[in-house]
PDB file of C-alpha atoms in Angstrom:
ATOM      1  CA  GLY A 157    -136.101  -8.174  -3.388  1.00  0.00           C
ATOM      2  CA  GLU A 158    -135.610  -9.374  -6.914  1.00  0.00           C
ATOM      3  CA  SER A 159    -133.453 -12.476  -7.164  1.00  0.00           C
ATOM      4  CA  VAL A 160    -130.344 -12.342  -9.291  1.00  0.00           C
ATOM      5  CA  GLY A 161    -130.351 -15.043 -11.917  1.00  0.00           C
ATOM      6  CA  LEU A 162    -129.238 -15.899 -15.375  1.00  0.00           C
ATOM      7  CA  HIS A 163    -131.322 -14.337 -18.126  1.00  0.00           C
ATOM      8  CA  LEU A 164    -129.351 -15.647 -21.059  1.00  0.00           C
ATOM      9  CA  PRO A 165    -130.870 -17.698 -23.889  1.00  0.00           C
ATOM     10  CA  THR A 166    -130.503 -21.412 -23.277  1.00  0.00           C
ATOM     11  CA  LEU A 167    -130.060 -24.437 -25.494  1.00  0.00           C
ATOM     12  CA  SER A 168    -130.398 -27.989 -24.214  1.00  0.00           C
ATOM     13  CA  VAL A 169    -129.282 -30.935 -26.332  1.00  0.00           C
ATOM     14  CA  GLN A 170    -128.584 -34.611 -25.949  1.00  0.00           C
ATOM     15  CA  GLU A 171    -125.056 -35.930 -26.108  1.00  0.00           C
ATOM     16  CA  GLY A 172    -124.184 -36.755 -29.697  1.00  0.00           C
ATOM     17  CA  ASP A 173    -126.604 -34.252 -31.215  1.00  0.00           C
ATOM     18  CA  ASN A 174    -125.434 -31.314 -33.282  1.00  0.00           C
ATOM     19  CA  SER A 175    -125.853 -27.883 -31.678  1.00  0.00           C
ATOM     20  CA  ILE A 176    -126.422 -24.548 -33.365  1.00  0.00           C
ATOM     21  CA  ILE A 177    -125.942 -21.333 -31.441  1.00  0.00           C
ATOM     22  CA  ASN A 178    -127.010 -18.095 -33.088  1.00  0.00           C
ATOM     23  CA  CYS A 179    -125.890 -14.534 -32.665  1.00  0.00           C
ATOM     24  CA  ALA A 180    -126.978 -11.218 -34.144  1.00  0.00           C
ATOM     25  CA  TYR A 181    -124.289  -8.570 -34.305  1.00  0.00           C
ATOM     26  CA  SER A 182    -124.813  -4.846 -34.473  1.00  0.00           C
ATOM     27  CA  ASN A 183    -122.124  -3.132 -36.533  1.00  0.00           C
ATOM     28  CA  SER A 184    -122.197  -3.690 -40.275  1.00  0.00           C
ATOM     29  CA  ALA A 185    -118.602  -2.364 -40.437  1.00  0.00           C
ATOM     30  CA  SER A 186    -117.239  -5.062 -38.105  1.00  0.00           C
ATOM     31  CA  ASP A 187    -114.571  -7.003 -39.932  1.00  0.00           C
ATOM     32  CA  TYR A 188    -113.707  -9.855 -37.620  1.00  0.00           C
ATOM     33  CA  PHE A 189    -115.799 -12.198 -35.519  1.00  0.00           C
ATOM     34  CA  ILE A 190    -114.951 -14.659 -32.786  1.00  0.00           C
ATOM     35  CA  TRP A 191    -116.761 -17.317 -30.786  1.00  0.00           C
ATOM     36  CA  TYR A 192    -115.777 -17.891 -27.172  1.00  0.00           C
ATOM     37  CA  LYS A 193    -116.682 -20.586 -24.660  1.00  0.00           C
ATOM     38  CA  GLN A 194    -116.846 -19.692 -20.982  1.00  0.00           C
ATOM     39  CA  GLU A 195    -116.983 -22.260 -18.211  1.00  0.00           C
ATOM     40  CA  SER A 196    -117.908 -21.362 -14.667  1.00  0.00           C
ATOM     41  CA  GLY A 197    -115.181 -19.492 -12.836  1.00  0.00           C
ATOM     42  CA  LYS A 198    -112.979 -19.136 -15.901  1.00  0.00           C
ATOM     43  CA  GLY A 199    -112.286 -16.527 -18.516  1.00  0.00           C
ATOM     44  CA  PRO A 200    -113.636 -16.880 -22.057  1.00  0.00           C
ATOM     45  CA  GLN A 201    -111.760 -19.408 -24.170  1.00  0.00           C
ATOM     46  CA  PHE A 202    -111.228 -18.881 -27.904  1.00  0.00           C
ATOM     47  CA  ILE A 203    -113.053 -21.413 -30.104  1.00  0.00           C
ATOM     48  CA  ILE A 204    -112.978 -20.174 -33.679  1.00  0.00           C
ATOM     49  CA  ASP A 205    -112.825 -16.937 -35.633  1.00  0.00           C
ATOM     50  CA  ILE A 206    -113.830 -15.702 -39.068  1.00  0.00           C
ATOM     51  CA  ARG A 207    -113.010 -12.628 -41.108  1.00  0.00           C
ATOM     52  CA  SER A 208    -115.666 -10.630 -42.867  1.00  0.00           C
ATOM     53  CA  ASN A 209    -114.442 -11.681 -46.323  1.00  0.00           C
ATOM     54  CA  MET A 210    -115.494 -15.263 -45.556  1.00  0.00           C
ATOM     55  CA  ASP A 211    -118.893 -16.810 -44.974  1.00  0.00           C
ATOM     56  CA  LYS A 212    -117.863 -20.136 -43.483  1.00  0.00           C
ATOM     57  CA  ARG A 213    -114.965 -21.536 -41.543  1.00  0.00           C
ATOM     58  CA  GLN A 214    -114.499 -24.996 -40.089  1.00  0.00           C
ATOM     59  CA  GLY A 215    -112.490 -26.183 -37.136  1.00  0.00           C
ATOM     60  CA  GLN A 216    -112.398 -29.382 -35.191  1.00  0.00           C
ATOM     61  CA  ARG A 217    -116.073 -30.269 -34.570  1.00  0.00           C
ATOM     62  CA  VAL A 218    -117.032 -26.609 -34.946  1.00  0.00           C
ATOM     63  CA  THR A 219    -118.176 -24.507 -37.883  1.00  0.00           C
ATOM     64  CA  VAL A 220    -118.860 -20.783 -37.930  1.00  0.00           C
ATOM     65  CA  LEU A 221    -121.207 -19.264 -40.505  1.00  0.00           C
ATOM     66  CA  LEU A 222    -121.348 -15.555 -41.237  1.00  0.00           C
ATOM     67  CA  ASN A 223    -124.250 -13.849 -43.008  1.00  0.00           C
ATOM     68  CA  LYS A 224    -123.342 -10.197 -43.430  1.00  0.00           C
ATOM     69  CA  THR A 225    -126.585  -9.379 -45.199  1.00  0.00           C
ATOM     70  CA  VAL A 226    -128.603  -9.910 -42.034  1.00  0.00           C
ATOM     71  CA  LYS A 227    -125.708  -9.431 -39.595  1.00  0.00           C
ATOM     72  CA  HIS A 228    -125.967 -12.961 -38.282  1.00  0.00           C
ATOM     73  CA  LEU A 229    -123.359 -15.359 -36.966  1.00  0.00           C
ATOM     74  CA  SER A 230    -123.817 -18.974 -35.983  1.00  0.00           C
ATOM     75  CA  LEU A 231    -121.724 -21.631 -34.309  1.00  0.00           C
ATOM     76  CA  GLN A 232    -122.344 -25.262 -35.127  1.00  0.00           C
ATOM     77  CA  ILE A 233    -120.961 -27.934 -32.827  1.00  0.00           C
ATOM     78  CA  ALA A 234    -120.959 -31.473 -34.176  1.00  0.00           C
ATOM     79  CA  ALA A 235    -121.507 -34.492 -31.937  1.00  0.00           C
ATOM     80  CA  THR A 236    -121.962 -32.361 -28.841  1.00  0.00           C
ATOM     81  CA  GLN A 237    -120.381 -33.732 -25.682  1.00  0.00           C
ATOM     82  CA  PRO A 238    -121.097 -33.044 -21.983  1.00  0.00           C
ATOM     83  CA  GLY A 239    -117.784 -31.149 -21.845  1.00  0.00           C
ATOM     84  CA  ASP A 240    -119.240 -28.663 -24.314  1.00  0.00           C
ATOM     85  CA  SER A 241    -121.666 -27.434 -21.665  1.00  0.00           C
ATOM     86  CA  ALA A 242    -120.811 -23.777 -21.062  1.00  0.00           C
ATOM     87  CA  VAL A 243    -121.842 -20.243 -21.971  1.00  0.00           C
ATOM     88  CA  TYR A 244    -121.012 -19.317 -25.559  1.00  0.00           C
ATOM     89  CA  PHE A 245    -120.378 -15.732 -26.618  1.00  0.00           C
ATOM     90  CA  CYS A 246    -120.015 -14.246 -30.053  1.00  0.00           C
ATOM     91  CA  ALA A 247    -117.909 -11.124 -30.451  1.00  0.00           C
ATOM     92  CA  GLU A 248    -117.482  -8.601 -33.249  1.00  0.00           C
ATOM     93  CA  SER A 249    -114.393  -6.533 -33.823  1.00  0.00           C
ATOM     94  CA  TYR A 250    -114.115  -3.037 -35.227  1.00  0.00           C
ATOM     95  CA  TYR A 251    -110.702  -1.371 -35.257  1.00  0.00           C
ATOM     96  CA  GLY A 252    -109.453  -3.929 -32.765  1.00  0.00           C
ATOM     97  CA  LYS A 253    -112.153  -3.303 -30.185  1.00  0.00           C
ATOM     98  CA  LEU A 254    -114.170  -6.406 -29.423  1.00  0.00           C
ATOM     99  CA  THR A 255    -117.850  -6.116 -28.505  1.00  0.00           C
ATOM    100  CA  PHE A 256    -119.534  -9.180 -27.053  1.00  0.00           C
ATOM    101  CA  GLY A 257    -123.047 -10.508 -27.482  1.00  0.00           C
ATOM    102  CA  GLN A 258    -125.113 -11.509 -24.473  1.00  0.00           C
ATOM    103  CA  GLY A 259    -124.211 -15.205 -24.544  1.00  0.00           C
ATOM    104  CA  THR A 260    -126.085 -18.511 -24.789  1.00  0.00           C
ATOM    105  CA  ILE A 261    -126.068 -21.237 -22.159  1.00  0.00           C
ATOM    106  CA  LEU A 262    -125.526 -24.663 -23.724  1.00  0.00           C
ATOM    107  CA  THR A 263    -126.434 -27.686 -21.617  1.00  0.00           C
ATOM    108  CA  VAL A 264    -125.567 -31.148 -22.917  1.00  0.00           C
ATOM    109  CA  HIS A 265    -127.405 -34.064 -21.325  1.00  0.00           C
ATOM    110  CA  PRO A 266    -125.685 -37.468 -21.267  1.00  0.00           C
TER     111      PRO A 266
ATOM    112  CA  GLY B 257     -96.369 -21.008 -22.513  1.00  0.00           C
ATOM    113  CA  ALA B 258     -97.985 -18.946 -19.800  1.00  0.00           C
ATOM    114  CA  GLY B 259    -101.347 -17.403 -20.472  1.00  0.00           C
ATOM    115  CA  VAL B 260    -102.782 -14.150 -19.192  1.00  0.00           C
ATOM    116  CA  SER B 261    -102.394 -13.939 -15.435  1.00  0.00           C
ATOM    117  CA  GLN B 262    -104.598 -11.828 -13.176  1.00  0.00           C
ATOM    118  CA  SER B 263    -104.275 -11.095  -9.494  1.00  0.00           C
ATOM    119  CA  PRO B 264    -105.825 -11.297  -7.059  1.00  0.00           C
ATOM    120  CA  SER B 265    -108.326 -13.932  -8.125  1.00  0.00           C
ATOM    121  CA  ASN B 266    -110.763 -12.686  -5.497  1.00  0.00           C
ATOM    122  CA  LYS B 267    -110.998  -9.355  -3.732  1.00  0.00           C
ATOM    123  CA  VAL B 268    -113.454  -8.291  -1.067  1.00  0.00           C
ATOM    124  CA  THR B 269    -113.419  -4.628  -0.134  1.00  0.00           C
ATOM    125  CA  GLU B 270    -115.518  -2.175   1.801  1.00  0.00           C
ATOM    126  CA  LYS B 271    -117.521   0.481   0.043  1.00  0.00           C
ATOM    127  CA  GLY B 272    -115.450   3.632  -0.358  1.00  0.00           C
ATOM    128  CA  LYS B 273    -112.066   1.896  -0.460  1.00  0.00           C
ATOM    129  CA  ASP B 274    -109.752   1.926  -3.477  1.00  0.00           C
ATOM    130  CA  VAL B 275    -108.716  -1.309  -5.207  1.00  0.00           C
ATOM    131  CA  GLU B 276    -106.036  -2.233  -7.707  1.00  0.00           C
ATOM    132  CA  LEU B 277    -106.353  -5.185 -10.041  1.00  0.00           C
ATOM    133  CA  ARG B 278    -103.325  -6.507 -11.886  1.00  0.00           C
ATOM    134  CA  CYS B 279    -102.933  -8.124 -15.288  1.00  0.00           C
ATOM    135  CA  ASP B 280     -99.853  -9.828 -16.743  1.00  0.00           C
ATOM    136  CA  PRO B 281    -100.456 -10.333 -20.473  1.00  0.00           C
ATOM    137  CA  ILE B 282     -98.951 -13.007 -22.658  1.00  0.00           C
ATOM    138  CA  SER B 283     -95.331 -12.138 -23.365  1.00  0.00           C
ATOM    139  CA  GLY B 284     -94.958 -10.248 -26.621  1.00  0.00           C
ATOM    140  CA  HIS B 285     -98.606  -9.267 -26.905  1.00  0.00           C
ATOM    141  CA  THR B 286     -98.916  -5.594 -27.714  1.00  0.00           C
ATOM    142  CA  ALA B 287    -102.660  -5.219 -27.190  1.00  0.00           C
ATOM    143  CA  LEU B 288    -104.274  -5.406 -23.750  1.00  0.00           C
ATOM    144  CA  TYR B 289    -107.935  -5.110 -22.832  1.00  0.00           C
ATOM    145  CA  TRP B 290    -110.016  -4.856 -19.683  1.00  0.00           C
ATOM    146  CA  TYR B 291    -113.615  -6.062 -19.571  1.00  0.00           C
ATOM    147  CA  ARG B 292    -116.161  -6.288 -16.785  1.00  0.00           C
ATOM    148  CA  GLN B 293    -118.652  -9.105 -16.390  1.00  0.00           C
ATOM    149  CA  SER B 294    -121.553  -8.892 -13.972  1.00  0.00           C
ATOM    150  CA  LEU B 295    -123.292 -12.042 -12.740  1.00  0.00           C
ATOM    151  CA  GLY B 296    -124.957 -13.853 -15.611  1.00  0.00           C
ATOM    152  CA  GLN B 297    -124.198 -11.067 -18.051  1.00  0.00           C
ATOM    153  CA  GLY B 298    -122.031 -10.530 -21.088  1.00  0.00           C
ATOM    154  CA  LEU B 299    -118.710  -8.753 -21.194  1.00  0.00           C
ATOM    155  CA  GLU B 300    -118.632  -4.978 -20.971  1.00  0.00           C
ATOM    156  CA  PHE B 301    -115.654  -3.264 -22.616  1.00  0.00           C
ATOM    157  CA  LEU B 302    -113.716  -0.936 -20.327  1.00  0.00           C
ATOM    158  CA  ILE B 303    -110.378   0.045 -21.875  1.00  0.00           C
ATOM    159  CA  TYR B 304    -107.960  -1.001 -24.631  1.00  0.00           C
ATOM    160  CA  PHE B 305    -104.196  -0.444 -24.904  1.00  0.00           C
ATOM    161  CA  GLN B 306    -102.369  -0.954 -28.204  1.00  0.00           C
ATOM    162  CA  GLY B 307     -98.624  -0.509 -28.221  1.00  0.00           C
ATOM    163  CA  ASN B 308     -97.593   3.078 -27.560  1.00  0.00           C
ATOM    164  CA  SER B 309    -100.858   4.571 -28.784  1.00  0.00           C
ATOM    165  CA  ALA B 310    -103.168   6.489 -26.509  1.00  0.00           C
ATOM    166  CA  PRO B 311    -105.544   3.998 -24.857  1.00  0.00           C
ATOM    167  CA  ASP B 312    -109.187   3.760 -25.837  1.00  0.00           C
ATOM    168  CA  LYS B 313    -110.907   4.636 -22.558  1.00  0.00           C
ATOM    169  CA  SER B 314    -114.376   4.912 -24.013  1.00  0.00           C
ATOM    170  CA  GLY B 315    -115.793   2.080 -21.895  1.00  0.00           C
ATOM    171  CA  LEU B 316    -114.765   3.307 -18.463  1.00  0.00           C
ATOM    172  CA  PRO B 317    -118.050   3.852 -16.575  1.00  0.00           C
ATOM    173  CA  SER B 318    -116.917   6.791 -14.441  1.00  0.00           C
ATOM    174  CA  ASP B 319    -113.882   8.822 -13.484  1.00  0.00           C
ATOM    175  CA  ARG B 320    -113.419   6.520 -10.484  1.00  0.00           C
ATOM    176  CA  PHE B 321    -112.003   3.973 -12.949  1.00  0.00           C
ATOM    177  CA  SER B 322    -108.532   4.275 -14.422  1.00  0.00           C
ATOM    178  CA  ALA B 323    -105.939   1.960 -15.901  1.00  0.00           C
ATOM    179  CA  GLU B 324    -102.267   2.060 -16.648  1.00  0.00           C
ATOM    180  CA  ARG B 325     -99.970  -0.107 -18.658  1.00  0.00           C
ATOM    181  CA  THR B 326     -96.346   0.173 -17.646  1.00  0.00           C
ATOM    182  CA  GLY B 327     -93.530  -0.642 -20.049  1.00  0.00           C
ATOM    183  CA  GLY B 328     -95.966  -2.046 -22.569  1.00  0.00           C
ATOM    184  CA  SER B 329     -96.561  -5.104 -20.418  1.00  0.00           C
ATOM    185  CA  VAL B 330     -98.250  -5.283 -17.004  1.00  0.00           C
ATOM    186  CA  SER B 331    -101.481  -3.358 -16.534  1.00  0.00           C
ATOM    187  CA  THR B 332    -103.249  -2.160 -13.397  1.00  0.00           C
ATOM    188  CA  LEU B 333    -106.935  -1.286 -13.241  1.00  0.00           C
ATOM    189  CA  THR B 334    -107.710   1.032 -10.333  1.00  0.00           C
ATOM    190  CA  ILE B 335    -111.167   1.673  -8.932  1.00  0.00           C
ATOM    191  CA  GLN B 336    -111.378   4.538  -6.468  1.00  0.00           C
ATOM    192  CA  ARG B 337    -114.061   4.943  -3.826  1.00  0.00           C
ATOM    193  CA  THR B 338    -115.628   1.605  -4.701  1.00  0.00           C
ATOM    194  CA  GLN B 339    -119.408   1.268  -4.810  1.00  0.00           C
ATOM    195  CA  GLN B 340    -121.528  -1.870  -4.491  1.00  0.00           C
ATOM    196  CA  GLU B 341    -122.427  -1.696  -8.175  1.00  0.00           C
ATOM    197  CA  ASP B 342    -118.727  -2.162  -8.963  1.00  0.00           C
ATOM    198  CA  SER B 343    -119.024  -5.776  -7.808  1.00  0.00           C
ATOM    199  CA  ALA B 344    -118.276  -7.948 -10.821  1.00  0.00           C
ATOM    200  CA  VAL B 345    -115.599 -10.092 -12.421  1.00  0.00           C
ATOM    201  CA  TYR B 346    -112.924  -7.993 -14.081  1.00  0.00           C
ATOM    202  CA  LEU B 347    -111.350  -9.766 -17.033  1.00  0.00           C
ATOM    203  CA  CYS B 348    -108.115  -8.903 -18.742  1.00  0.00           C
ATOM    204  CA  ALA B 349    -107.190 -10.076 -22.231  1.00  0.00           C
ATOM    205  CA  SER B 350    -104.240  -9.658 -24.555  1.00  0.00           C
ATOM    206  CA  SER B 351    -103.634 -10.202 -28.230  1.00  0.00           C
ATOM    207  CA  SER B 352    -100.698 -10.025 -30.595  1.00  0.00           C
ATOM    208  CA  GLY B 353    -102.120  -6.837 -32.043  1.00  0.00           C
ATOM    209  CA  GLN B 354    -101.271  -8.068 -35.522  1.00  0.00           C
ATOM    210  CA  GLY B 355    -104.218  -7.473 -37.820  1.00  0.00           C
ATOM    211  CA  ASN B 356    -107.248  -9.415 -36.687  1.00  0.00           C
ATOM    212  CA  SER B 357    -106.123 -11.708 -33.906  1.00  0.00           C
ATOM    213  CA  PRO B 358    -108.120 -13.318 -31.095  1.00  0.00           C
ATOM    214  CA  LEU B 359    -108.041 -12.091 -27.536  1.00  0.00           C
ATOM    215  CA  HIS B 360    -106.726 -14.461 -24.894  1.00  0.00           C
ATOM    216  CA  PHE B 361    -108.366 -13.987 -21.519  1.00  0.00           C
ATOM    217  CA  GLY B 362    -107.228 -14.476 -17.970  1.00  0.00           C
ATOM    218  CA  ASN B 363    -109.544 -16.030 -15.406  1.00  0.00           C
ATOM    219  CA  GLY B 364    -110.478 -12.673 -13.976  1.00  0.00           C
ATOM    220  CA  THR B 365    -110.604 -11.006 -10.590  1.00  0.00           C
ATOM    221  CA  ARG B 366    -113.895 -11.383  -8.742  1.00  0.00           C
ATOM    222  CA  LEU B 367    -114.486  -8.099  -6.915  1.00  0.00           C
ATOM    223  CA  THR B 368    -117.044  -7.911  -4.126  1.00  0.00           C
ATOM    224  CA  VAL B 369    -117.817  -4.546  -2.559  1.00  0.00           C
ATOM    225  CA  THR B 370    -119.581  -4.829   0.788  1.00  0.00           C
TER     226      THR B 370
END
């Protein structure tokens, strides 16, 4: 039978590099966007959010960019560390209901 | 403070049995969500409770799935007559419900239907 495996996009980087994870969202009326990090066996962990009236927001080592024209969201991680290895999900919110993207696997090599 | 708590963390059941999954949200959070995550997949919305409003059940995959939220706090997701395709991690999240606010997730219940 067909094996069950991960079919998510992957990104491999070296420790210390900057990482960029991209996401296309679907609803042009979505007004709030969030990035989550999910480690194995755990629930998604909030990283950073941005409202639709902004195009950039910075946190500690992370920056989110929002391009509403092309419905695109990106997460930039500066000086990526091995502890950043995880699956990253973007999510869009419309009337409080959050819809998640498929996720990207980030692997950071020491 | 305590985060979102889910129980049990793992549940193995036989096909055809009913299961109940429990979620304790963060104290004071008025919004509560259930999502399902299959192996290596994204999160699939199931149901959303906000205060005393009627829940948004638009994501429930069949009438075998139901959820309650008692007293505006604890929620139970019930799956009747479980099928093998119900095997997944069921995640609960809560938020303050104030404007745009992030969801805070529990670690989920891993359900295996044999």
